């Protein structure tokens, strides 16, 4: 059980925890070594450093998700171990569990760098912490409802590591690779080869004398493989779907300051926008927008928005102005949704064009597919 649930009196029953290397009398605590000594996946050291700064999120079940391509889990375990009969305390085990995840824009692949580090033990008299074991086991499941026909995942050969503390102490790191079969481009026929996958890690502590500690799905990743084609830049790739995708615009950026101000007003001051009605709200800041890729739907929404601009400002042809719309024509929340929670405004055409490029870049960089959610943030 977690020591956070115990009283001070219960904790006093055991000696103070010491580094495992001290307990083993090796004098060589590799588990406490610098992460830079482990040469694994590219970018692993940088992600570890950032992850440590987001400890509150990193210790949660889903971990801290930096982006669509990087995620991390770092949890500090402090366990109070009891005997097999669960009648008395026999020890205390402290360790850090890490899982660093790397998805790829251009590959149907996700890598995990996994480790158990900084092991400390406290064993009651007569107990031998050398027999204690830590296990990490990975498994996956495909969400068929969110995947395309024929969805498949190739799992790593080794999915479980169950070792004595001393083995973890000397070799704390191990890696796993999940891939999805590449059947070539089929996006023109509507098959994006999406494979929505849930990848879980279970954690356990066991020994001949310990009442087993088992935590199912202590860490979970939601991963999507796809071969969506040119709508997202690189034709295939893998993403962590729980990552928050944000299009960020600044009102101080001269290239898009008019677009940014329009979106800011729609989100913060909708009473200043058209169409106008009492109680109007516009999504995108707290409510996500969802991408649309159908060119006919996009064009129809653009036409509807232009009609609204002409209704408010009249004929603006022959000027440098264009009708800017928010939410964008490439979203489900655009002007044809039917709830009038949109806004139109005449802005300079160059500004409007630059804003469109930023939207397209956000879709591409983050592999935003049809129906994927994203947010829009306006900075000063």
Short mmCIF file of N, CA and C in Angstrom, two decimals, residues 93 129-135 162-165 167-168 204-208:
data_model
loop_
_atom_site.label_atom_id
_atom_site.label_comp_id
_atom_site.label_asym_id
_atom_site.label_seq_id
_atom_site.Cartn_x
_atom_site.Cartn_y
_atom_site.Cartn_z
N UNK A 93 9.44 0.05 0.35
CA UNK A 93 10.14 0.11 -0.93
C UNK A 93 9.84 1.44 -1.60
N UNK A 129 15.42 -8.02 1.52
CA UNK A 129 14.96 -7.22 0.39
C UNK A 129 15.58 -7.65 -0.93
N UNK A 130 16.62 -8.49 -0.87
CA UNK A 130 17.22 -9.01 -2.10
C UNK A 130 16.25 -9.89 -2.87
N UNK A 131 15.21 -10.38 -2.22
CA UNK A 131 14.24 -11.24 -2.90
C UNK A 131 13.05 -10.46 -3.44
N UNK A 132 13.01 -9.14 -3.18
CA UNK A 132 11.88 -8.34 -3.66
C UNK A 132 12.03 -8.08 -5.15
N UNK A 133 10.91 -8.06 -5.84
CA UNK A 133 10.91 -7.90 -7.30
C UNK A 133 9.97 -6.75 -7.70
N UNK A 134 10.34 -6.07 -8.76
CA UNK A 134 9.46 -5.07 -9.40
C UNK A 134 9.18 -5.55 -10.82
N UNK A 135 7.93 -5.48 -11.22
CA UNK A 135 7.55 -5.88 -12.58
C UNK A 135 6.85 -4.72 -13.28
N UNK A 162 10.33 -8.38 -15.23
CA UNK A 162 10.07 -8.74 -13.84
C UNK A 162 11.40 -9.16 -13.24
N UNK A 163 12.03 -8.25 -12.49
CA UNK A 163 13.39 -8.49 -12.01
C UNK A 163 13.52 -8.21 -10.52
N UNK A 164 14.55 -8.81 -9.94
CA UNK A 164 14.94 -8.50 -8.58
C UNK A 164 15.41 -7.06 -8.49
N UNK A 165 15.34 -6.49 -7.30
CA UNK A 165 15.75 -5.10 -7.13
C UNK A 165 17.19 -4.89 -7.57
N UNK A 167 18.82 -6.32 -9.91
CA UNK A 167 18.93 -6.26 -11.37
C UNK A 167 18.44 -4.92 -11.91
N UNK A 168 17.37 -4.41 -11.30
CA UNK A 168 16.92 -3.07 -11.67
C UNK A 168 17.99 -2.04 -11.31
N UNK A 204 3.90 -3.96 -10.60
CA UNK A 204 3.71 -4.90 -9.49
C UNK A 204 4.99 -5.02 -8.67
N UNK A 205 4.81 -5.31 -7.39
CA UNK A 205 5.92 -5.63 -6.49
C UNK A 205 5.59 -6.96 -5.82
N UNK A 206 6.52 -7.92 -5.92
CA UNK A 206 6.28 -9.25 -5.37
C UNK A 206 7.54 -9.80 -4.71
N UNK A 207 7.37 -10.85 -3.95
CA UNK A 207 8.46 -11.65 -3.41
C UNK A 207 7.82 -12.84 -2.71
N UNK A 208 8.61 -13.87 -2.36
CA UNK A 208 8.02 -15.01 -1.65
C UNK A 208 7.37 -14.63 -0.32
#
